[in-house]
mmCIF file of C-alpha atoms and ligand atoms in Angstrom:
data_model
loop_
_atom_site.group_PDB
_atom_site.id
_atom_site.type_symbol
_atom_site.label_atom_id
_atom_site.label_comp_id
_atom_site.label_asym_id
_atom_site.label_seq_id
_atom_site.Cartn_x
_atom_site.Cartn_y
_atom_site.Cartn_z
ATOM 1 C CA UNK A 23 93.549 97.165 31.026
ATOM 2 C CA UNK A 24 96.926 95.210 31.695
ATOM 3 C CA UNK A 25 99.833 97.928 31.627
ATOM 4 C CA UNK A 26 102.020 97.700 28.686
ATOM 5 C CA UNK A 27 104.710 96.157 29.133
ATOM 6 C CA UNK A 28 108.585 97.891 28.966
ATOM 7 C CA UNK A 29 111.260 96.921 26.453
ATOM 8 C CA UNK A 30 114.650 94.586 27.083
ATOM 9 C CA UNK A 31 117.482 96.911 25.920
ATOM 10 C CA UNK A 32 121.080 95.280 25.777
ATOM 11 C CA UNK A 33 124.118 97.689 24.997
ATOM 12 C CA UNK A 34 126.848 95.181 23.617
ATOM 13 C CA UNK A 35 130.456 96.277 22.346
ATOM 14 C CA UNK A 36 134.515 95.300 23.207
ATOM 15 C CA UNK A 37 135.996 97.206 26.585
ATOM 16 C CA UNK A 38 136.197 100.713 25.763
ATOM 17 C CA UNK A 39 133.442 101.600 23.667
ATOM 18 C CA UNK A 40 131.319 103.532 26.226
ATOM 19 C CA UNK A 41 128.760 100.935 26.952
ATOM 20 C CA UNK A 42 128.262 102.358 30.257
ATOM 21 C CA UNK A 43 128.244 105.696 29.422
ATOM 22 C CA UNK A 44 125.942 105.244 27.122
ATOM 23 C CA UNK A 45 123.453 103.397 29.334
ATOM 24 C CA UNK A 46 123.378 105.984 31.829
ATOM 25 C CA UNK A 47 122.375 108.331 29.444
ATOM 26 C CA UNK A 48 119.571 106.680 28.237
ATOM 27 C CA UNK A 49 118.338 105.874 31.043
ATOM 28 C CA UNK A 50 118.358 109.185 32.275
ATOM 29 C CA UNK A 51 116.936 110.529 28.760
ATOM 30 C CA UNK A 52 114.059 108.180 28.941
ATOM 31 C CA UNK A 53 113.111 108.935 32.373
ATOM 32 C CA UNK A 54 113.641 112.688 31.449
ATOM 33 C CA UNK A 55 110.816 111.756 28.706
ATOM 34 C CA UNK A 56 108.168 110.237 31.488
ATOM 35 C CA UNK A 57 109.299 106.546 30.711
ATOM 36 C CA UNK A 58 109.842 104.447 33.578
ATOM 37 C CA UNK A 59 113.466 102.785 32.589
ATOM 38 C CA UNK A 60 115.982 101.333 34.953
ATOM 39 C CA UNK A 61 119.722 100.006 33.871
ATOM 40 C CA UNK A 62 120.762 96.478 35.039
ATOM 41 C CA UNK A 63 124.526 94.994 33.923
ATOM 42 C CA UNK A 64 125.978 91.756 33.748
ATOM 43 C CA UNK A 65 127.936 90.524 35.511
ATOM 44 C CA UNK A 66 125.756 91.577 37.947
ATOM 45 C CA UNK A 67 128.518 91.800 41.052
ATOM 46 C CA UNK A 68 126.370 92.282 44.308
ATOM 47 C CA UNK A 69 125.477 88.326 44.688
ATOM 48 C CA UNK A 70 126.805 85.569 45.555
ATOM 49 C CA UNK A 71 127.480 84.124 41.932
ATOM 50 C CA UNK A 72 128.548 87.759 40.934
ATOM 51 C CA UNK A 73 131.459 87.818 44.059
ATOM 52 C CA UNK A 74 132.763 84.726 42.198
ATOM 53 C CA UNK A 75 132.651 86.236 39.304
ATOM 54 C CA UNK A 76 134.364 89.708 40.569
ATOM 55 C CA UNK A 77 137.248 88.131 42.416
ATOM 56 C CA UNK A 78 138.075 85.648 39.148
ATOM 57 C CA UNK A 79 137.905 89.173 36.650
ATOM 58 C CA UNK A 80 140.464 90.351 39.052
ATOM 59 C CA UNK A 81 142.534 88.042 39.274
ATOM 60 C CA UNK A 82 141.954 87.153 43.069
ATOM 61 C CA UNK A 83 140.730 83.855 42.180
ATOM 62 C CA UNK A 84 141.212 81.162 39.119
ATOM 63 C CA UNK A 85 138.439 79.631 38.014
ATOM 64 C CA UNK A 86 138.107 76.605 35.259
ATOM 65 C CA UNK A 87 136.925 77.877 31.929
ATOM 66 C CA UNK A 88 133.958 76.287 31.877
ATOM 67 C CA UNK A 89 133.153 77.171 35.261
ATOM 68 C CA UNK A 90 133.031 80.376 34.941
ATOM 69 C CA UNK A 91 131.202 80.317 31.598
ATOM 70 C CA UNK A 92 128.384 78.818 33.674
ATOM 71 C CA UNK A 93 128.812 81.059 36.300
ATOM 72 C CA UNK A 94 128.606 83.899 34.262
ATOM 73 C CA UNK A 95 125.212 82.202 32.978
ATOM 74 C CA UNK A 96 123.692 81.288 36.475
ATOM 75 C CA UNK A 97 124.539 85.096 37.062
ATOM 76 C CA UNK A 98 122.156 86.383 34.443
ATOM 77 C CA UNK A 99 119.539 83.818 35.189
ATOM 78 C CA UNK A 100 119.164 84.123 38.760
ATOM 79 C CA UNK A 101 117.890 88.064 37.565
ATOM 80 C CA UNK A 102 115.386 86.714 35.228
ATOM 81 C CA UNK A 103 112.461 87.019 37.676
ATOM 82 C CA UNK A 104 113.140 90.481 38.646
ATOM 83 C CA UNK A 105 113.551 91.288 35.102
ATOM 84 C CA UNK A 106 110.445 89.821 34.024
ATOM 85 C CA UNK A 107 108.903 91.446 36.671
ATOM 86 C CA UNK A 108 110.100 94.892 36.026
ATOM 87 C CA UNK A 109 109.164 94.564 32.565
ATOM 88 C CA UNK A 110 105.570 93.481 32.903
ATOM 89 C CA UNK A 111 105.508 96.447 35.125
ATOM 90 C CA UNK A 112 106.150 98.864 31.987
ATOM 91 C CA UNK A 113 109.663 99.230 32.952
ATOM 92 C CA UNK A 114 112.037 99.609 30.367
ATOM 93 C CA UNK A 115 115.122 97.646 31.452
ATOM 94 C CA UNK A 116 118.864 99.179 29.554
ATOM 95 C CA UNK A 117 121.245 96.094 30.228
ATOM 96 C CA UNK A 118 125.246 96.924 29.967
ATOM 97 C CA UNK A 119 125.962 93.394 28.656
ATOM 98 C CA UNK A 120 123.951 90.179 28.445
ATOM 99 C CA UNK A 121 124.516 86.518 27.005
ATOM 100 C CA UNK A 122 126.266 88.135 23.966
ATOM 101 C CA UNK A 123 129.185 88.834 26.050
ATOM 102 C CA UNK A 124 129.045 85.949 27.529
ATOM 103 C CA UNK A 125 129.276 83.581 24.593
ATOM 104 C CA UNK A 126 131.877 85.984 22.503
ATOM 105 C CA UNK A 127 134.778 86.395 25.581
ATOM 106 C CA UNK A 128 134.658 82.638 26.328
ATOM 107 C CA UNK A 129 134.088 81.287 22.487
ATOM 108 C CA UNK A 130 137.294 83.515 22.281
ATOM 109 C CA UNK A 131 139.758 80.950 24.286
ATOM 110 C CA UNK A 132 140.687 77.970 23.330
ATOM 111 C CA UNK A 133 138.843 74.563 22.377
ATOM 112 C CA UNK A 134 135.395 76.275 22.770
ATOM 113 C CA UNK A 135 132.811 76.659 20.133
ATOM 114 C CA UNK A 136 130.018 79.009 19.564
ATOM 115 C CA UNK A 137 127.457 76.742 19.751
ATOM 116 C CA UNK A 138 128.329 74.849 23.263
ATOM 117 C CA UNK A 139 129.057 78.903 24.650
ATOM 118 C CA UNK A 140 125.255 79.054 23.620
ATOM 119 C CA UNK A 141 123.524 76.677 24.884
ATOM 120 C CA UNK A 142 123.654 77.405 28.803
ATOM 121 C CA UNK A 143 121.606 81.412 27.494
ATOM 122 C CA UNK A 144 119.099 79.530 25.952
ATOM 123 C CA UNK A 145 115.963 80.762 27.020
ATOM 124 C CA UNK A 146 116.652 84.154 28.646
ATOM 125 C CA UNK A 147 114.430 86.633 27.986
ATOM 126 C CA UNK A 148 114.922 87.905 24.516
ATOM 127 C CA UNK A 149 116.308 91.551 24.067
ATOM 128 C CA UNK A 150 114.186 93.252 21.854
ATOM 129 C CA UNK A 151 116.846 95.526 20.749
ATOM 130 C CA UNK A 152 120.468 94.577 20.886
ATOM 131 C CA UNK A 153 123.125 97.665 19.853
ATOM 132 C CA UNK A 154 126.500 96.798 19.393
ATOM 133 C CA UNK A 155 129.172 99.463 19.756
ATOM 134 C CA UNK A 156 131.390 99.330 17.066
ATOM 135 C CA UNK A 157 135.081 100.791 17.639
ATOM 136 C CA UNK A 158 138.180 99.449 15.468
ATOM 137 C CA UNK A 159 140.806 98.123 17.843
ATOM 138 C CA UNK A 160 143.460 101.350 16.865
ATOM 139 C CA UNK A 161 140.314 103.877 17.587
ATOM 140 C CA UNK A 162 139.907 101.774 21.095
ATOM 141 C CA UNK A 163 143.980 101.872 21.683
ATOM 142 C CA UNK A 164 143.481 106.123 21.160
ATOM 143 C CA UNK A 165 140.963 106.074 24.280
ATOM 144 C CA UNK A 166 144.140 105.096 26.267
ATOM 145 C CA UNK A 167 145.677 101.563 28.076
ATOM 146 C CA UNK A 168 143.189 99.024 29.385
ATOM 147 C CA UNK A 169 142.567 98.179 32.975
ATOM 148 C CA UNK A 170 144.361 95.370 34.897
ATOM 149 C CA UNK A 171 141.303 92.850 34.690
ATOM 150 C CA UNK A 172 141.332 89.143 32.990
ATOM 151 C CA UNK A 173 140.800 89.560 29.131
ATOM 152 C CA UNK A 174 141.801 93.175 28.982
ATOM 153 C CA UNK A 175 144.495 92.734 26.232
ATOM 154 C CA UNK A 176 144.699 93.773 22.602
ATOM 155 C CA UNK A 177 145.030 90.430 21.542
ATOM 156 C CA UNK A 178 141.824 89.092 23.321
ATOM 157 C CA UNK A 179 139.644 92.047 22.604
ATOM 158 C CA UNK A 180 140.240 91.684 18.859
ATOM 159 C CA UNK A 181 139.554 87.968 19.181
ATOM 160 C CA UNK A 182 136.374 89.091 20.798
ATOM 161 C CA UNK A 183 135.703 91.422 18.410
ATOM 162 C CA UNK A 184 135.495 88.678 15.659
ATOM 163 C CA UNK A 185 132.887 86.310 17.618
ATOM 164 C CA UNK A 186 130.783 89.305 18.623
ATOM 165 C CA UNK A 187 130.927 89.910 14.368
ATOM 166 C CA UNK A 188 130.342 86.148 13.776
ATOM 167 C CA UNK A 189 126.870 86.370 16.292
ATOM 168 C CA UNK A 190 125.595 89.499 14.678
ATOM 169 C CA UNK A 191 125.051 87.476 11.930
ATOM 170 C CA UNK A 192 121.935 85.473 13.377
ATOM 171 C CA UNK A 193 118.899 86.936 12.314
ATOM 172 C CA UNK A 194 116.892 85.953 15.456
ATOM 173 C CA UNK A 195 118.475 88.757 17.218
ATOM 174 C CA UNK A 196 117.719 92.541 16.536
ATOM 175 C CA UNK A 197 121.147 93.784 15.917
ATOM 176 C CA UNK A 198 121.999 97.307 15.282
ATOM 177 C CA UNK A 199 125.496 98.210 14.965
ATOM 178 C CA UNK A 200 126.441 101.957 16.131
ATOM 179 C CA UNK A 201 129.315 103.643 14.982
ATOM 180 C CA UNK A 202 130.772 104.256 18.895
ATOM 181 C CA UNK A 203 133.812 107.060 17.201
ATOM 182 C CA UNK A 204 131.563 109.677 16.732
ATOM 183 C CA UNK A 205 130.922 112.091 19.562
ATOM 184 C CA UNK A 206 129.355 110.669 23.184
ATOM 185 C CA UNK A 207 126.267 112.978 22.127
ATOM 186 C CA UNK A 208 126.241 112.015 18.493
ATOM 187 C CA UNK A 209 126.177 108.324 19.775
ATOM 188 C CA UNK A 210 123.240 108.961 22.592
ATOM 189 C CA UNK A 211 120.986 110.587 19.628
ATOM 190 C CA UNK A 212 121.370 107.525 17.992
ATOM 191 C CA UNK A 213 120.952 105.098 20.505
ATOM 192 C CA UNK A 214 117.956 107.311 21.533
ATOM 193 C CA UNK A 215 116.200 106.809 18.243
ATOM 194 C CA UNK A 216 116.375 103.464 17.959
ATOM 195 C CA UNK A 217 115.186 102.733 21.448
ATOM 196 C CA UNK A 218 112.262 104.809 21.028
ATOM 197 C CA UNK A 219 110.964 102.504 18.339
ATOM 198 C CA UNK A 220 111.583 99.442 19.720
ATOM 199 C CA UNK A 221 109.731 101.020 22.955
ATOM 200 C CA UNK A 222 106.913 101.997 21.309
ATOM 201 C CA UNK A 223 106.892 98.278 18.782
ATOM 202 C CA UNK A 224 107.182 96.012 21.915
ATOM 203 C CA UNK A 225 104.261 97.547 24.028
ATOM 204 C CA UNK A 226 102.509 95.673 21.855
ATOM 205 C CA UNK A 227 104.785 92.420 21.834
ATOM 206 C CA UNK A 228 105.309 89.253 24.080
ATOM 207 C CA UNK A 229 108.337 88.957 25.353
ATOM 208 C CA UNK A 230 110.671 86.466 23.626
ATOM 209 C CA UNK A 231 112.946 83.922 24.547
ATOM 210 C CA UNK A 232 116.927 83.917 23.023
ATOM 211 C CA UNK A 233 118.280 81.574 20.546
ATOM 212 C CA UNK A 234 114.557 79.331 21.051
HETATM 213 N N1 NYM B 16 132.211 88.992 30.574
HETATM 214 C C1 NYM B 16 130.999 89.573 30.767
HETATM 215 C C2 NYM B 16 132.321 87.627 30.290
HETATM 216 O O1 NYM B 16 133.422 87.109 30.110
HETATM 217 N N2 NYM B 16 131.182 86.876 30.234
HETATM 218 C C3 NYM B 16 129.953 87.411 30.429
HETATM 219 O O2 NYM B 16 128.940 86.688 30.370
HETATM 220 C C4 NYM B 16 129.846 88.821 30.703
HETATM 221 C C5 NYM B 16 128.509 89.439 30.938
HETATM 222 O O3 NYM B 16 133.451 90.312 32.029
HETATM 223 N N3 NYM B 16 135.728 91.984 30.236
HETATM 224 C C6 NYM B 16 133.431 89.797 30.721
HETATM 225 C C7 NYM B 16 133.533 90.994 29.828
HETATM 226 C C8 NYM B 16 134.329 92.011 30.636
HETATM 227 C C9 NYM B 16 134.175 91.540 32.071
HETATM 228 O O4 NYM B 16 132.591 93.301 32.394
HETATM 229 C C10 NYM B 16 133.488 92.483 33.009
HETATM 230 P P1 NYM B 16 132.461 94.870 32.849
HETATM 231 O O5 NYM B 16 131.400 95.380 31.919
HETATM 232 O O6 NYM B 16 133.816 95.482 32.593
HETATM 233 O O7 NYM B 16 132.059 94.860 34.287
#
């Protein structure tokens, strides 16, 4: 019998609201529980593309705006075959941002709509569970100053905020929101829960393909 195959977990949420901290620990909780699980992000900074990538978020380099919004893209899809391969494997993959990120930060500058910010995701394997971590901007402000990177500013991250709001409207996705104020654990039993289910539901699921 073919093994079953694992689920595509994406943690989404503005800078601040323990994305990362929260992937770790579920990874580490499913793994504790005899489920093979591994944690990818985005951007993924190790390749070529991602170096690009990396020196433009730190300023080392400018990029055009819709360069980088493609780059961004070419970054997730040059990890599609190891993803798809890890999944069919039974590997439960727990992504620290994917093409939600991508579309909200640049459909949050200028002259650039949703729907062209889209287009270049279309087709990536489809999460089965997105969870977006909800903080207020004056709860993210409390958790102290933001780093020196491009787009860490209140005034960006509340723009953000508002496309991320605007895309969790689509009922093609699987959003759940989580309320990121309560405690880390409070937050991990949550998380937890949900990706149990959606574990167990897409074992018995193809995989699907975004915004298709
Ligand atoms: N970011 C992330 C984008 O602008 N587009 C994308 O497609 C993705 C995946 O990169 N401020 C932005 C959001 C973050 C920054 O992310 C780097 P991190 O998680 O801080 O490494």
């Amino acid at each position: 019998m073919a093994c079953k195959r694992g689920a595509l977990i994406v943690l989404e949420g503005v800078d601040k609201a323990g994305k990362t901290t929260q992937c770790k620990k579920l990874v580490h909780a499913l793994q504790q529980s005899g489920r093979p699980a591994e944690m990818m992000r985005f951007p993924e900074r190790t390749t070529t593309i991602g170096q690009l990538i990396s020196a433009y978020l730190e300023n080392k380099s400018d990029l055009e705006d819709h360069t980088v919004h493609l780059l961004f893209s070419a970054n997730r899809w040059e990890l599609v075959p190891l993803m798809k391969k890890k999944l069919e494997q039974g590997t439960t993959l727990v992504v620290d941002r994917y093409a939600f990120s991508g579309v909200a930060f640049t459909s949050a500058k200028p002259g650039f709509c949703l729907d062209w910010c889209m287009k270049p995701d279309v087709g990536l394997p489809k999460p089965d569970l997105v969870m977006f971590l909800q903080l207020s901007p004056a709860e993210a402000a409390l958790r102290g100053q933001f780093g020196e990177e491009r787009y860490e500013t209140n005034v960006f991250q509340r723009a953000v905020q508002q496309k991320f709001e605007h895309l969790m409207k689509d009922p093609s996705v699987n959003w759940r929101a989580i309320d990121a104020s309560q405690s880390v654990e409070d937050v991990h039993e949550n998380i937890t829960t949900h990706s149990l289910n959606t574990i167990n539901a897409a074992e018995n699921l193809p995989l699907g393909e975004l915004w298709k």
